[in-house]
PDB file of C-alpha atoms and ligand atoms in Angstrom:
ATOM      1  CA  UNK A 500     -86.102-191.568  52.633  1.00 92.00           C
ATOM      2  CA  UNK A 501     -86.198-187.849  51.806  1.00 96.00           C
ATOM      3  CA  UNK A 502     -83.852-185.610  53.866  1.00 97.00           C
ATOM      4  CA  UNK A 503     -83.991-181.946  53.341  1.00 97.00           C
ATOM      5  CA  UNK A 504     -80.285-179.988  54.612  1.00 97.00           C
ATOM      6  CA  UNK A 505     -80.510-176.456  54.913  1.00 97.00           C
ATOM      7  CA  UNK A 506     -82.498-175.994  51.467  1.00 98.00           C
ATOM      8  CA  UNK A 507     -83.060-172.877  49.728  1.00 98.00           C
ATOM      9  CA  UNK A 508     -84.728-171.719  46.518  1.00 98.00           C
ATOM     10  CA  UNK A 509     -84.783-167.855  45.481  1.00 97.00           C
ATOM     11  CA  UNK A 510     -86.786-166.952  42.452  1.00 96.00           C
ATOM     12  CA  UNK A 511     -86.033-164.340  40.640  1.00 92.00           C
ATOM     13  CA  UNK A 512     -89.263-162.385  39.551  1.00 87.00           C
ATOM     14  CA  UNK A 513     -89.344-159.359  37.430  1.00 89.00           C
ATOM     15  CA  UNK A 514     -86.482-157.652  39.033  1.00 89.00           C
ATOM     16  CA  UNK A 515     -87.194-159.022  42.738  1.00 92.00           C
ATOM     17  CA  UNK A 516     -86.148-161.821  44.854  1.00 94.00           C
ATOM     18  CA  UNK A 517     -89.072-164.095  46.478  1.00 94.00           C
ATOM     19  CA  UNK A 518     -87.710-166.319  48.994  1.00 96.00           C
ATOM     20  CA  UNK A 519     -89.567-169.044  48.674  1.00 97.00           C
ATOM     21  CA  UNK A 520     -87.959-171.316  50.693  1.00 98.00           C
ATOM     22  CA  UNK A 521     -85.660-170.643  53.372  1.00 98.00           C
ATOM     23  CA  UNK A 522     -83.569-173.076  55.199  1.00 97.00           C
ATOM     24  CA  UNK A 523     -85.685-176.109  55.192  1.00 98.00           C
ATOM     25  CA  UNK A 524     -84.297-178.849  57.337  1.00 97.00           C
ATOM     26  CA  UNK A 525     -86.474-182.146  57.105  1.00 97.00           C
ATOM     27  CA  UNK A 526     -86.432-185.866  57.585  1.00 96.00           C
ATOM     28  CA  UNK A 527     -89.261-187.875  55.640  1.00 97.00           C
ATOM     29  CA  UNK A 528     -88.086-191.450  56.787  1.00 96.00           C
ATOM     30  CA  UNK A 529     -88.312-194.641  54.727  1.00 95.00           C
ATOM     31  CA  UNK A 530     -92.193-196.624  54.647  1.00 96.00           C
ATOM     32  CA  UNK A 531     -93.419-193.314  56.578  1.00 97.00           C
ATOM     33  CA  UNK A 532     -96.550-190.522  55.483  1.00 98.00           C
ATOM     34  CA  UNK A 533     -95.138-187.245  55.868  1.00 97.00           C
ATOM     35  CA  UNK A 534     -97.615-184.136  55.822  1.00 97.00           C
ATOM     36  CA  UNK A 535     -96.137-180.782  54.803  1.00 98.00           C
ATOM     37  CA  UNK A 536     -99.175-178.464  55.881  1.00 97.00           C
ATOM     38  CA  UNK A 537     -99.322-174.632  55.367  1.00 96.00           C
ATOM     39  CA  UNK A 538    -101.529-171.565  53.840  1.00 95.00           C
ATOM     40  CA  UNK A 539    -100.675-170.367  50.322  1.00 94.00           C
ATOM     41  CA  UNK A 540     -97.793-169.165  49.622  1.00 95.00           C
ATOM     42  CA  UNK A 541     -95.804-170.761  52.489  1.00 97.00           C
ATOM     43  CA  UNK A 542     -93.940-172.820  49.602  1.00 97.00           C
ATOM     44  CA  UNK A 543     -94.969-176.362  49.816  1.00 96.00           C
ATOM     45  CA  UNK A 544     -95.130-176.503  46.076  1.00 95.00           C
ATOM     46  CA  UNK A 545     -91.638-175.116  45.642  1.00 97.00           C
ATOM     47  CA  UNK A 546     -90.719-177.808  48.160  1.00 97.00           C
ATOM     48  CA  UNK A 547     -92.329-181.015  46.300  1.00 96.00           C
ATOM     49  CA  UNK A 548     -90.761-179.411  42.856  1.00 94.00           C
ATOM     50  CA  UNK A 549     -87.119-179.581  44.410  1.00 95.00           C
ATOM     51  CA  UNK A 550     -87.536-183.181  45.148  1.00 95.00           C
ATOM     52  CA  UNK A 551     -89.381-184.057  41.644  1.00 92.00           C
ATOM     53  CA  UNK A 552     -86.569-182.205  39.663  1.00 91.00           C
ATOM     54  CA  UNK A 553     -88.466-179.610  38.357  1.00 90.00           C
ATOM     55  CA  UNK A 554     -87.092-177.260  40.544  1.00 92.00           C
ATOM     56  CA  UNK A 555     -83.231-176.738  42.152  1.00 93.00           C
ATOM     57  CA  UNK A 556     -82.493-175.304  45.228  1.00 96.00           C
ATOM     58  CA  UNK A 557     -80.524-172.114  45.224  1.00 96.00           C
ATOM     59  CA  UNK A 558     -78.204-173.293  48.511  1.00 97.00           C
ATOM     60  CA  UNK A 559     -78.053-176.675  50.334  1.00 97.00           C
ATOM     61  CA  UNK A 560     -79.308-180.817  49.364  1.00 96.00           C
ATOM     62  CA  UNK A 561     -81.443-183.169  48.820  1.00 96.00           C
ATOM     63  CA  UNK A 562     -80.752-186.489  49.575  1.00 95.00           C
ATOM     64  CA  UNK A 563     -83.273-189.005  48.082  1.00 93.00           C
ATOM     65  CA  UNK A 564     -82.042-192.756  49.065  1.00 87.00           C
ATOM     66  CA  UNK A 565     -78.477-191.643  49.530  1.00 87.00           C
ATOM     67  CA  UNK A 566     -78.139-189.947  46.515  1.00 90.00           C
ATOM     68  CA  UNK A 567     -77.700-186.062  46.675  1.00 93.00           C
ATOM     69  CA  UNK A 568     -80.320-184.646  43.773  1.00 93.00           C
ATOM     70  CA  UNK A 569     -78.405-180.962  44.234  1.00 91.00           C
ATOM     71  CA  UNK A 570     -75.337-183.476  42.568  1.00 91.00           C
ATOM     72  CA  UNK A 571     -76.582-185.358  39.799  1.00 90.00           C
ATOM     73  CA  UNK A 572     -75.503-186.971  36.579  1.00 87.00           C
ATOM     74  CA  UNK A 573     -77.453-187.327  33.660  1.00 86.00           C
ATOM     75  CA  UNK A 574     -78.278-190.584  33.913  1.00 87.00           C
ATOM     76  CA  UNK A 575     -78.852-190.456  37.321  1.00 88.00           C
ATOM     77  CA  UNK A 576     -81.502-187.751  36.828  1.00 88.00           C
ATOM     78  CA  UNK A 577     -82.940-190.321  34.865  1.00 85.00           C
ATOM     79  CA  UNK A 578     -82.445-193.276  37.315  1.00 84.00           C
ATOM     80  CA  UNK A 579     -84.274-190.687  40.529  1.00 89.00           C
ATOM     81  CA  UNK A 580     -86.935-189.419  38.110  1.00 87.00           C
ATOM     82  CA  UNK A 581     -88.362-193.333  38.144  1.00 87.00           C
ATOM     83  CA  UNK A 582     -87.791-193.628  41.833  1.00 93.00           C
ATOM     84  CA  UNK A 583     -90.206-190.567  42.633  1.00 95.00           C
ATOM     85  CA  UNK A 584     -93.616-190.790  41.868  1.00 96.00           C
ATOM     86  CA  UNK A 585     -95.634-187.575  41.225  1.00 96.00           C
ATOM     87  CA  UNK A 586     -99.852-187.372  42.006  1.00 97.00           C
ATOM     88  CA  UNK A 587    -101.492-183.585  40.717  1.00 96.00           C
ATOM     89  CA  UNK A 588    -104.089-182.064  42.228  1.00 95.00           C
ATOM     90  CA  UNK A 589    -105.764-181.834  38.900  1.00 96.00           C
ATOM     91  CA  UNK A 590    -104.510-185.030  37.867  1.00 97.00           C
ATOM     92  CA  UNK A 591    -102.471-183.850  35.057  1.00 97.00           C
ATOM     93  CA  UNK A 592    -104.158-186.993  32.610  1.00 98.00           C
ATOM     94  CA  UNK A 593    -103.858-186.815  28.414  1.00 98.00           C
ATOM     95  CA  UNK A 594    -107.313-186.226  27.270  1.00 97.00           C
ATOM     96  CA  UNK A 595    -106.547-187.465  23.743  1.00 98.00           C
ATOM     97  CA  UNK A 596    -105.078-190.888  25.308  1.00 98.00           C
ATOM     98  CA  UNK A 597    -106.998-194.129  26.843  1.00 98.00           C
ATOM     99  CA  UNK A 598    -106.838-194.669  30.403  1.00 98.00           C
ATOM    100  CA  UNK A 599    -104.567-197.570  29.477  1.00 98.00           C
ATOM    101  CA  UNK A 600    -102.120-195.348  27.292  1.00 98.00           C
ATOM    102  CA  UNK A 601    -102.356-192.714  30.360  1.00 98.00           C
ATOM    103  CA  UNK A 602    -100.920-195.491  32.998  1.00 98.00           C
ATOM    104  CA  UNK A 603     -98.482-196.422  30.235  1.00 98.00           C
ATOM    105  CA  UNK A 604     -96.504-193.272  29.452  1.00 97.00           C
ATOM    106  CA  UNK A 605     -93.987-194.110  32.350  1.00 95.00           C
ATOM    107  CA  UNK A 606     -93.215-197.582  31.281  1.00 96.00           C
ATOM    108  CA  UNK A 607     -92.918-195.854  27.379  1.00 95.00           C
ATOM    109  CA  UNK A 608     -90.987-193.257  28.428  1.00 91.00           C
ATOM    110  CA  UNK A 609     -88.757-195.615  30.224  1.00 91.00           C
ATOM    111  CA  UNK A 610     -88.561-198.104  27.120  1.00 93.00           C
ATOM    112  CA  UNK A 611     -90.291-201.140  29.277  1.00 95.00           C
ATOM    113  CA  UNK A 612     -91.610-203.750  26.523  1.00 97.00           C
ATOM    114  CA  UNK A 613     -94.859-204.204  25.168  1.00 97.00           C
ATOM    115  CA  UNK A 614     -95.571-207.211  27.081  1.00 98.00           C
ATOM    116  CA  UNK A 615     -94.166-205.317  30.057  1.00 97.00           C
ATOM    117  CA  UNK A 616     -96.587-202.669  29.524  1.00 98.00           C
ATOM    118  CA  UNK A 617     -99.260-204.684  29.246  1.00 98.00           C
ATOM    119  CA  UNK A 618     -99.050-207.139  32.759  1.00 98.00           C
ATOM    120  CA  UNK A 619     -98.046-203.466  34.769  1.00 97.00           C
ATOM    121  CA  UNK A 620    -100.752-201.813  33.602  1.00 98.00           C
ATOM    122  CA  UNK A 621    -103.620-204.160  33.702  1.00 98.00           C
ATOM    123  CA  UNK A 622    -101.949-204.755  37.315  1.00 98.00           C
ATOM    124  CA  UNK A 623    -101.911-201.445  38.279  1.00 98.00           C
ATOM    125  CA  UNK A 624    -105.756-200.797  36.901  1.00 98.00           C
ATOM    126  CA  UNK A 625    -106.863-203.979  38.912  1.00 98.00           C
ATOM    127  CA  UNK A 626    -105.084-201.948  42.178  1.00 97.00           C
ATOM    128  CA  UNK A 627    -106.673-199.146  42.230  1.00 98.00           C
ATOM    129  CA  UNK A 628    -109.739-200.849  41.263  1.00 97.00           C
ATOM    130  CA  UNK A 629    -110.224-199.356  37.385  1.00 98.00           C
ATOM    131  CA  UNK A 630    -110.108-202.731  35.391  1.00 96.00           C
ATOM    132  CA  UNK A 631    -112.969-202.147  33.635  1.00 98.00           C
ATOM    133  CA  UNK A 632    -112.417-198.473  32.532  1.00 98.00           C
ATOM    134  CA  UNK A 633    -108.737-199.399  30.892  1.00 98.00           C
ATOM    135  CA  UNK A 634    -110.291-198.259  27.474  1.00 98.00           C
ATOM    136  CA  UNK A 635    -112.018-195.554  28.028  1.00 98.00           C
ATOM    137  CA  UNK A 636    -111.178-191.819  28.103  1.00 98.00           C
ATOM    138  CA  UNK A 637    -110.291-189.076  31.137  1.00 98.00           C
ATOM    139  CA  UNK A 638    -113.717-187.245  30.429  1.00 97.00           C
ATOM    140  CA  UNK A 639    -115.842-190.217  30.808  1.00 97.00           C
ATOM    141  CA  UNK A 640    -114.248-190.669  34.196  1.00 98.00           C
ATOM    142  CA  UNK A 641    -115.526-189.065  37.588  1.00 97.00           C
ATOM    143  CA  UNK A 642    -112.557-186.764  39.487  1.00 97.00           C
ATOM    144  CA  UNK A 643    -112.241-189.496  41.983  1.00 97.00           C
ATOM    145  CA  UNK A 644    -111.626-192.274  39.320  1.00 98.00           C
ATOM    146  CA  UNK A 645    -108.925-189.534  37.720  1.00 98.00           C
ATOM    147  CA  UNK A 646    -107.276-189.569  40.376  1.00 98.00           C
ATOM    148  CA  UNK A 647    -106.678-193.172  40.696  1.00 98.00           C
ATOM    149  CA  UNK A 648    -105.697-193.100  37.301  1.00 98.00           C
ATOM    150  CA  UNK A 649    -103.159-190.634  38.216  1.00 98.00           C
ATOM    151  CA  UNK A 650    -102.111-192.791  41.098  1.00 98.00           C
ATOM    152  CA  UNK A 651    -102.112-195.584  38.605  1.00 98.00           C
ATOM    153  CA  UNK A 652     -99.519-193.563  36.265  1.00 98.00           C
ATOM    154  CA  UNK A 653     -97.433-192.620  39.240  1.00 98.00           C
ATOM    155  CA  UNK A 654     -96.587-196.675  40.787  1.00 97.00           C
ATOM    156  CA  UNK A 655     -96.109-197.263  37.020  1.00 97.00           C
ATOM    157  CA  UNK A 656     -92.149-197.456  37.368  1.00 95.00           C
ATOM    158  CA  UNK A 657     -92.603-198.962  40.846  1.00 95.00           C
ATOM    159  CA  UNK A 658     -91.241-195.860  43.279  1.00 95.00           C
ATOM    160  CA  UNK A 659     -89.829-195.865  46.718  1.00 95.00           C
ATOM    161  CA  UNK A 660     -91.190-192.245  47.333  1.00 97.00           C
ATOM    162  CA  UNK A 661     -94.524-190.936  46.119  1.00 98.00           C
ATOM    163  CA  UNK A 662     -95.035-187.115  46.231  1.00 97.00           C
ATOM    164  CA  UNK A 663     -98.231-185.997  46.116  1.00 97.00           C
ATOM    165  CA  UNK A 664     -99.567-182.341  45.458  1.00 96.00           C
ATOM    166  CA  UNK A 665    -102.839-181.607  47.132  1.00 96.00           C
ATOM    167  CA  UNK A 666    -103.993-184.898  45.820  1.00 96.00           C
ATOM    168  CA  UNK A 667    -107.502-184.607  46.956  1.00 96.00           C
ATOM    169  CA  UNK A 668    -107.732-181.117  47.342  1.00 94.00           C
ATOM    170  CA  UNK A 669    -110.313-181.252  43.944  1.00 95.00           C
ATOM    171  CA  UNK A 670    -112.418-184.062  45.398  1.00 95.00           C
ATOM    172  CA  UNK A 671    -115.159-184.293  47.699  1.00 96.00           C
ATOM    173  CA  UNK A 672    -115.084-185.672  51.171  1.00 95.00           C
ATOM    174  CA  UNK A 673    -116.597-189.087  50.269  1.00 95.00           C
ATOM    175  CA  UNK A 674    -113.968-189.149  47.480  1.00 97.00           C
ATOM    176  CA  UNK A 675    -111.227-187.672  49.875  1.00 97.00           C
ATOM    177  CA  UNK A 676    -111.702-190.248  51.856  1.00 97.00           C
ATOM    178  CA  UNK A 677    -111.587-193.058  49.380  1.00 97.00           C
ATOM    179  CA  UNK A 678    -108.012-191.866  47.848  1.00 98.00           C
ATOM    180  CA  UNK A 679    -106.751-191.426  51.035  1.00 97.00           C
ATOM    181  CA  UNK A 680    -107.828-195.316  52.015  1.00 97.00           C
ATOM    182  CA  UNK A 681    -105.591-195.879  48.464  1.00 98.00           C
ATOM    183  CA  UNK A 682    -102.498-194.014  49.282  1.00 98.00           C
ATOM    184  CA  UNK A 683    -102.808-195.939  53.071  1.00 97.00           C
ATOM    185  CA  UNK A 684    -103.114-199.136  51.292  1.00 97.00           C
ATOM    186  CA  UNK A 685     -99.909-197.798  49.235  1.00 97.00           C
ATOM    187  CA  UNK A 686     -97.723-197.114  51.833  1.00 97.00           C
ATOM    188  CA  UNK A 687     -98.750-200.010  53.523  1.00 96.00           C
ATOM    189  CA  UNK A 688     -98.685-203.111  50.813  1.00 95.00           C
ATOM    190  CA  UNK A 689     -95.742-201.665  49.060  1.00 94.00           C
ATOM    191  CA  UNK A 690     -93.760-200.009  51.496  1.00 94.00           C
ATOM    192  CA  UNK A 691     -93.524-196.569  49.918  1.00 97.00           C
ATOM    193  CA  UNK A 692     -92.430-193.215  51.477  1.00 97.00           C
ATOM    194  CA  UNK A 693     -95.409-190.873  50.850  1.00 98.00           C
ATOM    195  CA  UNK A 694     -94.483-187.361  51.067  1.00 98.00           C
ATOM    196  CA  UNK A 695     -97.439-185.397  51.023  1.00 97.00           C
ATOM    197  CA  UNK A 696     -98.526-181.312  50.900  1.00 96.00           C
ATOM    198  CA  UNK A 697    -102.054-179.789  52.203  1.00 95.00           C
ATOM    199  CA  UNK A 698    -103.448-177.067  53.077  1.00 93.00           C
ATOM    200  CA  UNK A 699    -106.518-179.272  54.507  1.00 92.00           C
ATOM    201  CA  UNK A 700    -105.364-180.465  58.290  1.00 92.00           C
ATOM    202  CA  UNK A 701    -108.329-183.156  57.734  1.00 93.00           C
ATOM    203  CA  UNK A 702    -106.105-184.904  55.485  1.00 94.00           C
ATOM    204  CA  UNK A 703    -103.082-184.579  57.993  1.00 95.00           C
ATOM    205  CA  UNK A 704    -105.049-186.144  60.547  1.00 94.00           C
ATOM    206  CA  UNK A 705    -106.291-189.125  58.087  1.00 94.00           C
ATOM    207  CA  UNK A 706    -103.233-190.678  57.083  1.00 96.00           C
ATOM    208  CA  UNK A 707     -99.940-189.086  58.316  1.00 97.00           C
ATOM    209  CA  UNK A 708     -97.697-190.691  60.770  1.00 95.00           C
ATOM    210  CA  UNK A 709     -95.892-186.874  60.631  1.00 96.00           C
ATOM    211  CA  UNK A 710     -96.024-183.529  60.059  1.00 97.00           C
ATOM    212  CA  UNK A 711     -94.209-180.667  59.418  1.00 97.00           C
ATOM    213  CA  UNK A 712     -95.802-176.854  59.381  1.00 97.00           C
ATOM    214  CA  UNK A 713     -94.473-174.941  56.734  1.00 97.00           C
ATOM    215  CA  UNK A 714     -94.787-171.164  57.172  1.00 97.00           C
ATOM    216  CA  UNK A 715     -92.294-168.238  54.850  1.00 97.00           C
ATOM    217  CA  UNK A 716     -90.657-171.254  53.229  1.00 98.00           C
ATOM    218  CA  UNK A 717     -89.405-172.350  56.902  1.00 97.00           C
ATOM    219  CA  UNK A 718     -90.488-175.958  58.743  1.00 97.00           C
ATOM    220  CA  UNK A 719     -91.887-174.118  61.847  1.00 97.00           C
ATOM    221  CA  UNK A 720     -93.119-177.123  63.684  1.00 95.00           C
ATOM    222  CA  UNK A 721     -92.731-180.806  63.020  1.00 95.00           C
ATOM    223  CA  UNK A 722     -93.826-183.845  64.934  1.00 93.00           C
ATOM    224  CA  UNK A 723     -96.234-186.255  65.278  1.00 91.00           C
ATOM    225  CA  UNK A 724     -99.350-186.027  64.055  1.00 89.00           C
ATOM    226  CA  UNK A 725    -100.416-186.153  67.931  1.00 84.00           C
ATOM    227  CA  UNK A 726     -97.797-184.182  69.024  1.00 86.00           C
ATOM    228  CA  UNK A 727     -98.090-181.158  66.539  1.00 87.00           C
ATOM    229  CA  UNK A 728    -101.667-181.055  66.447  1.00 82.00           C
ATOM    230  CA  UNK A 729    -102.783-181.555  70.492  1.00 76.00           C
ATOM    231  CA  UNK A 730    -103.961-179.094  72.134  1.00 61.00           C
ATOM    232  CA  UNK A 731    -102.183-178.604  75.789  1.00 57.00           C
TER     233      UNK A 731
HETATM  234  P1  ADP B1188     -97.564-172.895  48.126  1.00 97.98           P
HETATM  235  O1  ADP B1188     -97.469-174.127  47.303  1.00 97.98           O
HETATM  236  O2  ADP B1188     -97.440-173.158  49.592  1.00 97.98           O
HETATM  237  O3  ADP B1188     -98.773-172.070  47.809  1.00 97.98           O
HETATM  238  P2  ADP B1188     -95.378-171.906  46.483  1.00 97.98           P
HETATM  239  O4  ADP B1188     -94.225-172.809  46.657  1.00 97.98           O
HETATM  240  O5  ADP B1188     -96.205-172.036  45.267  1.00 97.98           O
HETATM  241  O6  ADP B1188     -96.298-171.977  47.799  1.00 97.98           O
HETATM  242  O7  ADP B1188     -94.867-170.396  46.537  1.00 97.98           O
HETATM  243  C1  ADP B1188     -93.972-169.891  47.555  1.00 97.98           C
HETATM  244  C2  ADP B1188     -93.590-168.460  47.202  1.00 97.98           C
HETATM  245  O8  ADP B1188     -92.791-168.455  46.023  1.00 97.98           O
HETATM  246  C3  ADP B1188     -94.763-167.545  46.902  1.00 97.98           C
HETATM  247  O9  ADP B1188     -94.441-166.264  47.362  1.00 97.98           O
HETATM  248  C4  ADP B1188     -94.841-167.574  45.389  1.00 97.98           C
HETATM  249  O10 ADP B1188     -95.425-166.392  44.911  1.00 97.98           O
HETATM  250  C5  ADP B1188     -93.383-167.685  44.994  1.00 97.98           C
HETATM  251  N1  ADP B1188     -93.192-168.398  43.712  1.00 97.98           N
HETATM  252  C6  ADP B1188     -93.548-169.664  43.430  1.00 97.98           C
HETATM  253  N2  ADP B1188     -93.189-170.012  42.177  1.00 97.98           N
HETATM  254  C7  ADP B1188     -92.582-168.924  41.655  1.00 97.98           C
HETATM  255  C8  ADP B1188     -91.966-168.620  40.396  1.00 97.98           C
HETATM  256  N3  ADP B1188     -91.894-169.554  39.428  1.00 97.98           N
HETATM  257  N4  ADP B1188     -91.451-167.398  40.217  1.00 97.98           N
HETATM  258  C9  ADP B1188     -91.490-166.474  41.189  1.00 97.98           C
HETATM  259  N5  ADP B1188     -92.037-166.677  42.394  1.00 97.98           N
HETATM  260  C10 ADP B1188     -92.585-167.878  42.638  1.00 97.98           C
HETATM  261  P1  ADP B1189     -94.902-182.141  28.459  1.00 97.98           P
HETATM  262  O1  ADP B1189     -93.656-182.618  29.177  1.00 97.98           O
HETATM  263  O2  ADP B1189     -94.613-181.302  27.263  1.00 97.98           O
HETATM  264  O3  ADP B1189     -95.903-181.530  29.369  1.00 97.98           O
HETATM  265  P2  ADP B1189     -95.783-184.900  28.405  1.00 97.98           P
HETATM  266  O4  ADP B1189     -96.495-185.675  27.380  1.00 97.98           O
HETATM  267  O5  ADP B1189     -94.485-185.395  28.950  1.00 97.98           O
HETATM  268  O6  ADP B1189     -95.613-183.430  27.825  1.00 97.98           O
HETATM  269  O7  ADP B1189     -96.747-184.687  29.640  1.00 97.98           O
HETATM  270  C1  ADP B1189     -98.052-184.262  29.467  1.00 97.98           C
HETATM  271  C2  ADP B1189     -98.717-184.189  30.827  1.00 97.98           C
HETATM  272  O8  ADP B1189     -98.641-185.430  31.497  1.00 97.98           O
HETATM  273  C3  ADP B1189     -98.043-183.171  31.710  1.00 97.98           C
HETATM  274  O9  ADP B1189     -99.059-182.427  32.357  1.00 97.98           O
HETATM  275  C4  ADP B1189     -97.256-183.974  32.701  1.00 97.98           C
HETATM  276  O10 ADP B1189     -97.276-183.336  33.968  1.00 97.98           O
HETATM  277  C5  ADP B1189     -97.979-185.292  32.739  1.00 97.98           C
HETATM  278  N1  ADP B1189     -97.027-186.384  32.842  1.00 97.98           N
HETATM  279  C6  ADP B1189     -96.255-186.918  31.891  1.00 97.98           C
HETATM  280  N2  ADP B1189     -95.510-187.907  32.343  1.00 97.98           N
HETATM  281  C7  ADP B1189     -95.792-188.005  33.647  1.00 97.98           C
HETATM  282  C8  ADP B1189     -95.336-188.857  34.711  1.00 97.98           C
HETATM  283  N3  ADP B1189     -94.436-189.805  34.534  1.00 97.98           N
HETATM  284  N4  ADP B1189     -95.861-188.696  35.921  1.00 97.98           N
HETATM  285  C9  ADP B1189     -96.749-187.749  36.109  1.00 97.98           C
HETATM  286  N5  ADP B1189     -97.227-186.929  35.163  1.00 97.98           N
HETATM  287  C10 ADP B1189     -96.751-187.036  33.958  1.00 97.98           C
END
């Protein structure tokens, strides 16, 4: 689970303040798909960044799993960083490196052994249906298949949350629909909190069990998909 407490984050650009967020209170509970849904600028990415570690809040926590990420040690950075899962809108993949050696950088990074590397990743591949394209290289690969590479890369250190940053917002609607069938299957089969940020209420409606309407870096609604999104 993912529970935002009265978080902050004010960036300090050329001289002015931006408030990007500003007092977000949220609950993403455990096994659910949370949708964080708002125009540009409303500061979903700031809010996936805080959670990833790329970014820390100015005022208030985090808490990921009972750990507070606003508190961390070292080594527990290290220890959260493997529990969250990250999917890119642009995928984010090494051009110079094998679709194998893509999935793998995880598992290297977090000194798994060679025969480790090898069963996860030829597991992994077979998941999101890519067996056959282990050796070959990002630019041989459509934007759908990317992205399941990218999905691939983020299960690698098997997660309990997976973030993902307007995972399908480069895909078409055929595609769209075939990732979002995959992150489903994801939540379902393995039990993993998806947190998930769109500015495409298509996607909302698809696959989240919540959502939460982001607006001036505040949560201005939040509900049920049904709830939020039904018109009285
Ligand atoms: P979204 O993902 O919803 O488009 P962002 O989180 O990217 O929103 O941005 C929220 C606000 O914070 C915007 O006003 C944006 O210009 C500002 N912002 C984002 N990143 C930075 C940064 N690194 N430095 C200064 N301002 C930023
Ligand atoms: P750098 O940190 O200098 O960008 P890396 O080799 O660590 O170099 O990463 C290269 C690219 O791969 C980056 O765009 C990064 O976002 C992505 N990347 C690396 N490791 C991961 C990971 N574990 N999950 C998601 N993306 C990753």
């Amino acid at each position: 689970m993912i529970q935002f407490e009265g978080v902050t984050k004010v960036y300090n650009s050329g001289g002015n303040e931006v408030r990007a967020l500003n007092g977000i209170d949220l609950h993403v509970k455990q096994g659910e798909i949370c949708g964080v849904i708002g125009f540009s600028g409303a500061g979903k990415s700031t809010l996936i960044r805080t959670v990833n570690l790329l970014e820390r809040p100015s005022s208030g926590k985090i808490i990921v799993d009972n750990l507070d990420l606003t508190a961390l040690s070292q080594k527990e950075v290290r220890q959260v960083k493997r529990k969250i899962g990250m999917v890119f809108q642009h995928f984010n993949l090494l051009n110079s490196k094998t679709v194998f050696a893509n999935v793998a950088m995880p598992l290297l990074l977090a000194k798994a052994s060679q025969k480790e590397i090898k069963q996860r990743v030829t597991e992994l591949l077979s998941f999101v249906g890519l067996e056959d394209k282990a050796n070959q290289y990002p630019d041989q690969l459509s934007g759908g298949q990317k992205q399941r590479v990218g999905i691939a890369r983020a299960l690698a250190t098997q997660p309990s949350i997976l973030l993902c940053d307007e995972a399908t917002s480069a895909l078409d609607p055929q595609t769209t629909g075939s990732i979002l069938k995959l992150l489903k299957k994801i939540n379902q089969e393995y039990n993993i909190t998806i947190l998930m940020i769109t500015h495409e209420m298509s996607v909302i409606r698809e696959v989240c069990d919540r959502v939460a309407v982001i607006e001036g870096g505040k949560i201005i609604e939040s509900g049920s998909v049904f709830d939020v999104f039904s018109n009285p």
